[in-house]
Amino acid sequence: MTSGPVVTAEPVMTTAAANTAAAGSAGAAGADTIVDAGTRGVGADVGRPDGVPKVQGRFAFSSDLWADDFLWGHTLRSPHASANIRGIDIGPALATAGVHAVLLADDVPGCITYGLEHGDQPALANGQVRYVGEPVALVAADHPDVARRAAEAIVVDYEVTDPLIDAEAAPDAAPIHPDGNVIRELIIRHGDLDSSGEVTVEGIYEVGMQDQAFMGPESGLALPDEDGGVELFVSTQWLHVDREQVAACLGIDEEKVRITLAGVGGAFGAREDLSLQVHLCMLALHTGKPVKMVYSRDESFYGHVHRHPAKMWYRHHADRDGRLVKVEARIVLDGGAYASSSGAVIANASCFAAGPYKVPAAHIVGLAVRTNNPPCGAMRGFGAVQTCFAHESQMDKLAAALGMDPVELRLINALDSGDRLITGQVITGTFPVAEVIRQCAGAPVPDIPPSDDRRDLPGGSGRTTNAADTVRGTGFAVGFKNLMFSEGYDDYSSAACRVADGVATVTCACAEVGQGFVTLAQQIARTELGVDEVILAPAQTATIGSAGSSSASRQTWMSGGAVQAACRAVRVQILADVAADWGVSPDGLVLRDGLVVSLDGQQEALLAQITAGTGYEADVEYHHAPTEALDENGQGNAHVSFACAAHRVVADVDPDLGLVRIRDITTAQDVGRILNPTQAVGQIEGGTAQGVGLALMEEIVLDNGIVRNASFTDYVIPTTLDMPDVTIAAWVEEPEPNAPYGAKGIGEPPTISSSAAVAAAVRAATGLPLPRIPIRPADIALARNEVQQ
Amino acid sequence: MPDPYSLRVNGVDCEVADSDLAESLLFVLRERLGLTGTKNACTEGECSSCAVLIDGVLTCSCLVLAATAAGQEITTVEGLGDGRDELSVVQEAFVHEGAVQCGFCTPGLIVAVHDLLEANPEPSDGDVREALSGNLCRCTGYGRILAAVHSAAATKRSQP
Ligand code: FES
Ligand code: FES
């Protein structure tokens, strides 16, 4: 047992390294017997290298770190959505026994603001607060409770002003930030805008503010370095962009900020922006001591961006046969107080606003605005989730207007390779939308008899519903989005590979957030190098370039591609040397089973011998094909690749109580190629659950800018009783031509169409229009009352 | 500072010194005894990432004042395996079935599933879902977790 006072145990570096060592030793499990790499390489059902330490509680997450004589940091946050700060008295806080520092905006050594797209967000409030929860002051103390109490003792003199909370009013309202209230307006004009269809349907749709609700709270540990720099262990999605922003705020060279990934307890977009990174480093540099911070759950709700709430006005035109003629839409996303990635989110919402359908003409107005609500940014599905709910609701409405089967309507309009998006871009990769629809819709609908088990009823164990009072409905939806970053962004990943003594070591700064990149990296190295033992070096900024963000379904392709390229570069060196030695052509040699083998079977040598000592090494940067900016009509080849998914949902509803129980979810997904079946299933199940949550229960409730449910008591996410089994009818494997191994990213599509399919099922059961998600019990029960009156 | 007290954790008596009496068992386990396997996803009794057994009773350690657990037998995730390298049947099943993604919910689930299978070696799907409905997981959608529980139950039943 590893007991004993924390302060005398090993320093944090050992803790962080322990994760890596664990990864390495798991990789070494089969190294004494030479295993065919094919059985543990790409496509194989290989377990996670960090699985064993995680089930044992030995895996070090960012909240598990400590160092000798460290302090606890705490953040004082604004209770007001909009206020001027007239003065701050830190005297009583500083005088508290055990307090080592109290820092304010004036103490930010470098640039006061940061941001992913625009540096518009102050590291600490600078004379003004623009949302509830905005950081105002920092405290470091010898105990977390002392730090918290000291923060409460800080006296801030606020002059409270009226908050701007209505996104629709924002463009014309007085600016709440020097950069104005419109973060981005994007207009897409495509095809003949004067065209119209014989049949039109209209709708206004809304999506509430969803939280990523990862389990591992924001946390980290910063250690001051002797050279004036700082070492930061933190959970994040993108180490290098953190470093860039932290260094700017600290006013020091990027090289002096050394960031190492600490164990990440989920991310889903919420760790793409900075949270406590700058704060931790400021406190560590100021006090000269290691400083640790761990957000509480309620603070976590204030500490990261959320999914944008959306309001969407739609008009679909179709001919009598159901072929889409034109889609018109206006989309307003509430970006909250700061820009974060709102510009890219509204681009996605707009570009994919019409769904994965052939649409000859489209007029889309996308608007991301600034308000005094909590900042919104990246969350799994990134803009496509909101518009998928709208376009799929419209497709069902259109099917009803035409008297057509909703699946048939989707099939006749389905996009395919060679077709054009509403941005004018021709899809050059694989895009089997129709096949995904057919596979999902064609799977047998399970025969689920009415159950007497109260756990199967709407309302669950509360025994609120009788089986006889429920109605059943089935809904269907399909959605899509882009993979990787878009609009001309030079998106790349870096990786290094070293093979010595027959063992491969891969270095990549890709943030493992739970998605399983660590497993894939090992699989790729095994496949490319014919080795079994693959050690993963820590993800850090000191010795390797950026891997880009663990977002946008991009790491399998981008960092997978970088690892593949690094391994291949090493393989070329090894084979060239052996070929020269043997006097043969390197083309006749392969790496297999820990051996260098000539294809004619004449010669072989142990890779461990060939690579004894210093071994071979390569360092690569992997870029995807370039994309373009969108022009003034929102036209251009802005995206690299696309992936789609479909969901079919069977739901039982108690219409009087407005309670819903999902009985079955069936899905099919366009995956390119599956590299690890169990991990793929996990992504699909987990992503689907987040869509179910958005459809039925998850919403950050705001009251004049104040979050009313910043806890897991009041912000509820699906539990084992809410999630049915997810049946994967098919993953449609059409390898993507330019992707490493043909694999598409699979993390986001399950979250896109699942919400829309749940909503469709509840509509089918109740006959209600339900234009808003999450569907709250009152939306069903009260709407029915109105209908009945 | 109050007098030092002693907690019995995973069969070992641990001295807790310099601890404020307001500290939760979760905090003392993690920050004073270095047992960080027990997790802190909410610290308000809503997620079960902090689950431990106290005298065999499944408990959210974030809701218990550490000093009140003195004299009781506390079992954490670190005490459930069979040493550093040997995994329990439940742990093995979680690894094998792909029930772990980020892993932050995992220790609490491992403890809860040990408790469940102890009490009910042949749980139905509904039993498992009900028993684990307090354990929040944001990554998996629970599918592989449920598969792991059923697989662990089957393995345990097949063992002599
Ligand atoms: S940390 Fe104890 S229940 Fe969440
Ligand atoms: S695996 Fe991440 S919360 Fe369960």
PDB file of C-alpha atoms in Angstrom, chain A residues 254-451:
ATOM      1  CA  GLU A 254       7.372  29.466 -25.247  1.00  0.00           C
ATOM      2  CA  GLU A 255      10.416  27.288 -24.557  1.00  0.00           C
ATOM      3  CA  LYS A 256      10.226  28.318 -20.921  1.00  0.00           C
ATOM      4  CA  VAL A 257       6.743  26.901 -20.587  1.00  0.00           C
ATOM      5  CA  ARG A 258       7.071  23.117 -20.492  1.00  0.00           C
ATOM      6  CA  ILE A 259       3.741  21.361 -20.524  1.00  0.00           C
ATOM      7  CA  THR A 260       3.247  17.653 -19.957  1.00  0.00           C
ATOM      8  CA  LEU A 261      -0.089  15.961 -20.334  1.00  0.00           C
ATOM      9  CA  ALA A 262      -1.413  14.666 -17.022  1.00  0.00           C
ATOM     10  CA  GLY A 263      -4.091  11.977 -17.003  1.00  0.00           C
ATOM     11  CA  VAL A 264      -7.242  13.370 -18.617  1.00  0.00           C
ATOM     12  CA  GLY A 265     -10.657  12.418 -17.272  1.00  0.00           C
ATOM     13  CA  GLY A 266     -12.600  13.017 -20.484  1.00  0.00           C
ATOM     14  CA  ALA A 267     -12.739  16.186 -22.569  1.00  0.00           C
ATOM     15  CA  PHE A 268     -15.430  16.327 -25.313  1.00  0.00           C
ATOM     16  CA  GLY A 269     -14.347  19.826 -26.333  1.00  0.00           C
ATOM     17  CA  ALA A 270     -14.349  21.377 -22.885  1.00  0.00           C
ATOM     18  CA  ARG A 271     -10.567  21.264 -22.561  1.00  0.00           C
ATOM     19  CA  GLU A 272      -9.761  22.942 -25.850  1.00  0.00           C
ATOM     20  CA  ASP A 273      -9.828  26.406 -24.268  1.00  0.00           C
ATOM     21  CA  LEU A 274      -7.609  27.360 -21.356  1.00  0.00           C
ATOM     22  CA  SER A 275      -9.119  27.098 -17.901  1.00  0.00           C
ATOM     23  CA  LEU A 276      -6.622  27.122 -15.044  1.00  0.00           C
ATOM     24  CA  GLN A 277      -3.375  26.892 -17.038  1.00  0.00           C
ATOM     25  CA  VAL A 278      -2.368  30.558 -16.827  1.00  0.00           C
ATOM     26  CA  HIS A 279      -3.600  30.839 -13.243  1.00  0.00           C
ATOM     27  CA  LEU A 280      -1.534  27.900 -12.027  1.00  0.00           C
ATOM     28  CA  CYS A 281       1.608  29.190 -13.697  1.00  0.00           C
ATOM     29  CA  MET A 282       1.097  32.720 -12.340  1.00  0.00           C
ATOM     30  CA  LEU A 283       0.744  31.399  -8.798  1.00  0.00           C
ATOM     31  CA  ALA A 284       3.748  29.088  -9.121  1.00  0.00           C
ATOM     32  CA  LEU A 285       5.995  31.800 -10.546  1.00  0.00           C
ATOM     33  CA  HIS A 286       4.816  34.323  -7.971  1.00  0.00           C
ATOM     34  CA  THR A 287       5.227  32.089  -4.921  1.00  0.00           C
ATOM     35  CA  GLY A 288       8.231  30.134  -6.143  1.00  0.00           C
ATOM     36  CA  LYS A 289       6.451  26.961  -5.051  1.00  0.00           C
ATOM     37  CA  PRO A 290       4.569  24.184  -6.809  1.00  0.00           C
ATOM     38  CA  VAL A 291       0.860  25.001  -6.982  1.00  0.00           C
ATOM     39  CA  LYS A 292      -1.979  22.563  -7.523  1.00  0.00           C
ATOM     40  CA  MET A 293      -5.549  23.381  -8.443  1.00  0.00           C
ATOM     41  CA  VAL A 294      -8.579  21.125  -8.672  1.00  0.00           C
ATOM     42  CA  TYR A 295     -11.934  22.588  -9.638  1.00  0.00           C
ATOM     43  CA  SER A 296     -14.958  21.449  -7.718  1.00  0.00           C
ATOM     44  CA  ARG A 297     -17.878  20.239  -9.838  1.00  0.00           C
ATOM     45  CA  ASP A 298     -19.787  23.492  -9.616  1.00  0.00           C
ATOM     46  CA  GLU A 299     -16.664  25.445 -10.498  1.00  0.00           C
ATOM     47  CA  SER A 300     -16.141  23.143 -13.466  1.00  0.00           C
ATOM     48  CA  PHE A 301     -19.502  24.275 -14.847  1.00  0.00           C
ATOM     49  CA  TYR A 302     -18.120  27.844 -14.803  1.00  0.00           C
ATOM     50  CA  GLY A 303     -14.601  26.869 -15.755  1.00  0.00           C
ATOM     51  CA  HIS A 304     -15.117  25.685 -19.318  1.00  0.00           C
ATOM     52  CA  VAL A 305     -17.100  26.568 -22.422  1.00  0.00           C
ATOM     53  CA  HIS A 306     -20.351  24.783 -23.300  1.00  0.00           C
ATOM     54  CA  ARG A 307     -22.227  23.709 -26.386  1.00  0.00           C
ATOM     55  CA  HIS A 308     -23.820  26.754 -28.028  1.00  0.00           C
ATOM     56  CA  PRO A 309     -27.523  27.177 -27.501  1.00  0.00           C
ATOM     57  CA  ALA A 310     -29.092  27.693 -30.912  1.00  0.00           C
ATOM     58  CA  LYS A 311     -32.175  29.184 -32.461  1.00  0.00           C
ATOM     59  CA  MET A 312     -32.794  28.160 -36.053  1.00  0.00           C
ATOM     60  CA  TRP A 313     -35.383  29.256 -38.620  1.00  0.00           C
ATOM     61  CA  TYR A 314     -35.772  26.827 -41.525  1.00  0.00           C
ATOM     62  CA  ARG A 315     -37.677  26.620 -44.798  1.00  0.00           C
ATOM     63  CA  HIS A 316     -37.302  23.549 -47.026  1.00  0.00           C
ATOM     64  CA  HIS A 317     -38.516  23.468 -50.638  1.00  0.00           C
ATOM     65  CA  ALA A 318     -39.046  20.189 -52.473  1.00  0.00           C
ATOM     66  CA  ASP A 319     -40.737  18.979 -55.596  1.00  0.00           C
ATOM     67  CA  ARG A 320     -43.729  16.602 -55.449  1.00  0.00           C
ATOM     68  CA  ASP A 321     -41.411  13.572 -55.691  1.00  0.00           C
ATOM     69  CA  GLY A 322     -39.614  14.687 -52.585  1.00  0.00           C
ATOM     70  CA  ARG A 323     -36.430  15.955 -54.212  1.00  0.00           C
ATOM     71  CA  LEU A 324     -35.026  18.905 -52.313  1.00  0.00           C
ATOM     72  CA  VAL A 325     -35.000  22.120 -54.319  1.00  0.00           C
ATOM     73  CA  LYS A 326     -33.785  24.697 -51.821  1.00  0.00           C
ATOM     74  CA  VAL A 327     -33.022  25.075 -48.125  1.00  0.00           C
ATOM     75  CA  GLU A 328     -33.193  28.427 -46.406  1.00  0.00           C
ATOM     76  CA  ALA A 329     -32.056  28.856 -42.838  1.00  0.00           C
ATOM     77  CA  ARG A 330     -31.032  31.433 -40.315  1.00  0.00           C
ATOM     78  CA  ILE A 331     -28.980  30.135 -37.409  1.00  0.00           C
ATOM     79  CA  VAL A 332     -28.169  32.122 -34.304  1.00  0.00           C
ATOM     80  CA  LEU A 333     -25.661  30.672 -31.860  1.00  0.00           C
ATOM     81  CA  ASP A 334     -25.184  32.288 -28.471  1.00  0.00           C
ATOM     82  CA  GLY A 335     -21.427  32.449 -28.037  1.00  0.00           C
ATOM     83  CA  GLY A 336     -21.579  33.914 -24.560  1.00  0.00           C
ATOM     84  CA  ALA A 337     -19.089  36.460 -23.311  1.00  0.00           C
ATOM     85  CA  TYR A 338     -15.956  35.469 -25.235  1.00  0.00           C
ATOM     86  CA  ALA A 339     -15.224  34.184 -28.726  1.00  0.00           C
ATOM     87  CA  SER A 340     -13.577  30.836 -27.955  1.00  0.00           C
ATOM     88  CA  SER A 341     -14.096  28.741 -31.115  1.00  0.00           C
ATOM     89  CA  SER A 342     -17.492  30.262 -31.959  1.00  0.00           C
ATOM     90  CA  GLY A 343     -16.266  31.318 -35.402  1.00  0.00           C
ATOM     91  CA  ALA A 344     -15.501  27.743 -36.388  1.00  0.00           C
ATOM     92  CA  VAL A 345     -18.635  26.386 -34.716  1.00  0.00           C
ATOM     93  CA  ILE A 346     -20.928  28.696 -36.697  1.00  0.00           C
ATOM     94  CA  ALA A 347     -19.027  27.722 -39.853  1.00  0.00           C
ATOM     95  CA  ASN A 348     -19.817  24.070 -39.215  1.00  0.00           C
ATOM     96  CA  ALA A 349     -23.408  24.781 -38.267  1.00  0.00           C
ATOM     97  CA  SER A 350     -23.849  26.717 -41.515  1.00  0.00           C
ATOM     98  CA  CYS A 351     -21.896  24.469 -43.893  1.00  0.00           C
ATOM     99  CA  PHE A 352     -23.774  21.367 -42.725  1.00  0.00           C
ATOM    100  CA  ALA A 353     -27.099  23.123 -42.156  1.00  0.00           C
ATOM    101  CA  ALA A 354     -28.913  21.248 -44.920  1.00  0.00           C
ATOM    102  CA  GLY A 355     -27.791  17.812 -43.787  1.00  0.00           C
ATOM    103  CA  PRO A 356     -26.158  15.077 -45.879  1.00  0.00           C
ATOM    104  CA  TYR A 357     -28.482  15.715 -48.792  1.00  0.00           C
ATOM    105  CA  LYS A 358     -28.271  16.912 -52.378  1.00  0.00           C
ATOM    106  CA  VAL A 359     -29.504  20.477 -52.212  1.00  0.00           C
ATOM    107  CA  PRO A 360     -29.318  22.447 -55.470  1.00  0.00           C
ATOM    108  CA  ALA A 361     -29.899  25.831 -53.832  1.00  0.00           C
ATOM    109  CA  ALA A 362     -29.312  27.092 -50.341  1.00  0.00           C
ATOM    110  CA  HIS A 363     -29.359  30.389 -48.535  1.00  0.00           C
ATOM    111  CA  ILE A 364     -27.981  30.079 -45.009  1.00  0.00           C
ATOM    112  CA  VAL A 365     -27.301  32.943 -42.652  1.00  0.00           C
ATOM    113  CA  GLY A 366     -25.208  31.885 -39.694  1.00  0.00           C
ATOM    114  CA  LEU A 367     -24.584  34.220 -36.814  1.00  0.00           C
ATOM    115  CA  ALA A 368     -22.500  33.669 -33.683  1.00  0.00           C
ATOM    116  CA  VAL A 369     -23.000  36.476 -31.205  1.00  0.00           C
ATOM    117  CA  ARG A 370     -21.601  37.710 -27.939  1.00  0.00           C
ATOM    118  CA  THR A 371     -23.784  37.959 -24.818  1.00  0.00           C
ATOM    119  CA  ASN A 372     -23.290  38.002 -21.059  1.00  0.00           C
ATOM    120  CA  ASN A 373     -24.142  34.302 -20.891  1.00  0.00           C
ATOM    121  CA  PRO A 374     -21.412  31.728 -20.153  1.00  0.00           C
ATOM    122  CA  PRO A 375     -18.923  31.380 -23.026  1.00  0.00           C
ATOM    123  CA  CYS A 376     -19.612  28.596 -25.495  1.00  0.00           C
ATOM    124  CA  GLY A 377     -17.185  26.777 -27.732  1.00  0.00           C
ATOM    125  CA  ALA A 378     -16.248  23.252 -28.660  1.00  0.00           C
ATOM    126  CA  MET A 379     -18.334  20.246 -27.811  1.00  0.00           C
ATOM    127  CA  ARG A 380     -18.449  16.896 -29.604  1.00  0.00           C
ATOM    128  CA  GLY A 381     -20.281  17.474 -32.882  1.00  0.00           C
ATOM    129  CA  PHE A 382     -19.244  21.152 -32.994  1.00  0.00           C
ATOM    130  CA  GLY A 383     -22.176  23.030 -34.559  1.00  0.00           C
ATOM    131  CA  ALA A 384     -23.419  20.071 -36.583  1.00  0.00           C
ATOM    132  CA  VAL A 385     -25.429  18.769 -33.619  1.00  0.00           C
ATOM    133  CA  GLN A 386     -27.635  21.834 -33.460  1.00  0.00           C
ATOM    134  CA  THR A 387     -28.381  22.007 -37.177  1.00  0.00           C
ATOM    135  CA  CYS A 388     -28.863  18.242 -37.419  1.00  0.00           C
ATOM    136  CA  PHE A 389     -31.753  18.529 -34.971  1.00  0.00           C
ATOM    137  CA  ALA A 390     -33.249  21.231 -37.202  1.00  0.00           C
ATOM    138  CA  HIS A 391     -32.686  19.679 -40.622  1.00  0.00           C
ATOM    139  CA  GLU A 392     -33.869  16.258 -39.515  1.00  0.00           C
ATOM    140  CA  SER A 393     -36.969  17.750 -37.912  1.00  0.00           C
ATOM    141  CA  GLN A 394     -37.568  19.471 -41.248  1.00  0.00           C
ATOM    142  CA  MET A 395     -37.091  16.249 -43.213  1.00  0.00           C
ATOM    143  CA  ASP A 396     -39.734  14.537 -41.080  1.00  0.00           C
ATOM    144  CA  LYS A 397     -42.047  17.485 -41.568  1.00  0.00           C
ATOM    145  CA  LEU A 398     -41.441  17.366 -45.296  1.00  0.00           C
ATOM    146  CA  ALA A 399     -42.103  13.631 -45.415  1.00  0.00           C
ATOM    147  CA  ALA A 400     -45.403  14.207 -43.643  1.00  0.00           C
ATOM    148  CA  ALA A 401     -46.334  17.017 -46.043  1.00  0.00           C
ATOM    149  CA  LEU A 402     -45.531  14.787 -49.019  1.00  0.00           C
ATOM    150  CA  GLY A 403     -47.134  11.699 -47.523  1.00  0.00           C
ATOM    151  CA  MET A 404     -43.813   9.952 -47.992  1.00  0.00           C
ATOM    152  CA  ASP A 405     -41.896   7.509 -45.853  1.00  0.00           C
ATOM    153  CA  PRO A 406     -39.294   9.593 -43.971  1.00  0.00           C
ATOM    154  CA  VAL A 407     -36.518   7.079 -44.619  1.00  0.00           C
ATOM    155  CA  GLU A 408     -37.362   6.977 -48.335  1.00  0.00           C
ATOM    156  CA  LEU A 409     -37.268  10.775 -48.468  1.00  0.00           C
ATOM    157  CA  ARG A 410     -33.798  10.753 -46.968  1.00  0.00           C
ATOM    158  CA  LEU A 411     -32.622   8.020 -49.317  1.00  0.00           C
ATOM    159  CA  ILE A 412     -33.631   9.788 -52.513  1.00  0.00           C
ATOM    160  CA  ASN A 413     -31.818  12.923 -51.407  1.00  0.00           C
ATOM    161  CA  ALA A 414     -28.737  11.301 -49.904  1.00  0.00           C
ATOM    162  CA  LEU A 415     -25.368  12.778 -50.820  1.00  0.00           C
ATOM    163  CA  ASP A 416     -22.723  10.548 -52.334  1.00  0.00           C
ATOM    164  CA  SER A 417     -19.128  10.874 -53.504  1.00  0.00           C
ATOM    165  CA  GLY A 418     -18.997  13.222 -56.459  1.00  0.00           C
ATOM    166  CA  ASP A 419     -21.939  15.296 -55.231  1.00  0.00           C
ATOM    167  CA  ARG A 420     -21.727  18.922 -54.165  1.00  0.00           C
ATOM    168  CA  LEU A 421     -22.261  20.368 -50.724  1.00  0.00           C
ATOM    169  CA  ILE A 422     -24.084  23.671 -50.319  1.00  0.00           C
ATOM    170  CA  THR A 423     -20.626  25.234 -50.087  1.00  0.00           C
ATOM    171  CA  GLY A 424     -19.999  24.178 -53.667  1.00  0.00           C
ATOM    172  CA  GLN A 425     -17.379  21.660 -52.589  1.00  0.00           C
ATOM    173  CA  VAL A 426     -17.430  18.358 -54.474  1.00  0.00           C
ATOM    174  CA  ILE A 427     -17.063  15.362 -52.181  1.00  0.00           C
ATOM    175  CA  THR A 428     -14.016  13.493 -53.415  1.00  0.00           C
ATOM    176  CA  GLY A 429     -13.675  10.941 -50.641  1.00  0.00           C
ATOM    177  CA  THR A 430     -16.056   8.190 -49.647  1.00  0.00           C
ATOM    178  CA  PHE A 431     -19.436   9.268 -48.333  1.00  0.00           C
ATOM    179  CA  PRO A 432     -21.874   6.327 -48.183  1.00  0.00           C
ATOM    180  CA  VAL A 433     -24.873   8.200 -46.792  1.00  0.00           C
ATOM    181  CA  ALA A 434     -27.470   6.020 -48.527  1.00  0.00           C
ATOM    182  CA  GLU A 435     -25.834   2.826 -47.353  1.00  0.00           C
ATOM    183  CA  VAL A 436     -25.680   4.105 -43.776  1.00  0.00           C
ATOM    184  CA  ILE A 437     -29.384   4.971 -43.946  1.00  0.00           C
ATOM    185  CA  ARG A 438     -30.285   1.597 -45.455  1.00  0.00           C
ATOM    186  CA  GLN A 439     -28.260  -0.346 -42.895  1.00  0.00           C
ATOM    187  CA  CYS A 440     -29.738   1.499 -39.942  1.00  0.00           C
ATOM    188  CA  ALA A 441     -33.325   1.645 -41.154  1.00  0.00           C
ATOM    189  CA  GLY A 442     -33.184  -1.905 -42.514  1.00  0.00           C
ATOM    190  CA  ALA A 443     -32.100  -3.507 -39.251  1.00  0.00           C
ATOM    191  CA  PRO A 444     -34.975  -5.431 -37.705  1.00  0.00           C
ATOM    192  CA  VAL A 445     -36.951  -3.376 -35.198  1.00  0.00           C
ATOM    193  CA  PRO A 446     -36.639  -5.309 -31.966  1.00  0.00           C
ATOM    194  CA  ASP A 447     -39.867  -6.646 -30.605  1.00  0.00           C
ATOM    195  CA  ILE A 448     -39.978  -5.075 -27.177  1.00  0.00           C
ATOM    196  CA  PRO A 449     -43.091  -6.206 -25.333  1.00  0.00           C
ATOM    197  CA  PRO A 450     -44.598  -3.864 -22.762  1.00  0.00           C
ATOM    198  CA  SER A 451     -42.677  -4.551 -19.590  1.00  0.00           C
TER     199      SER A 451
END
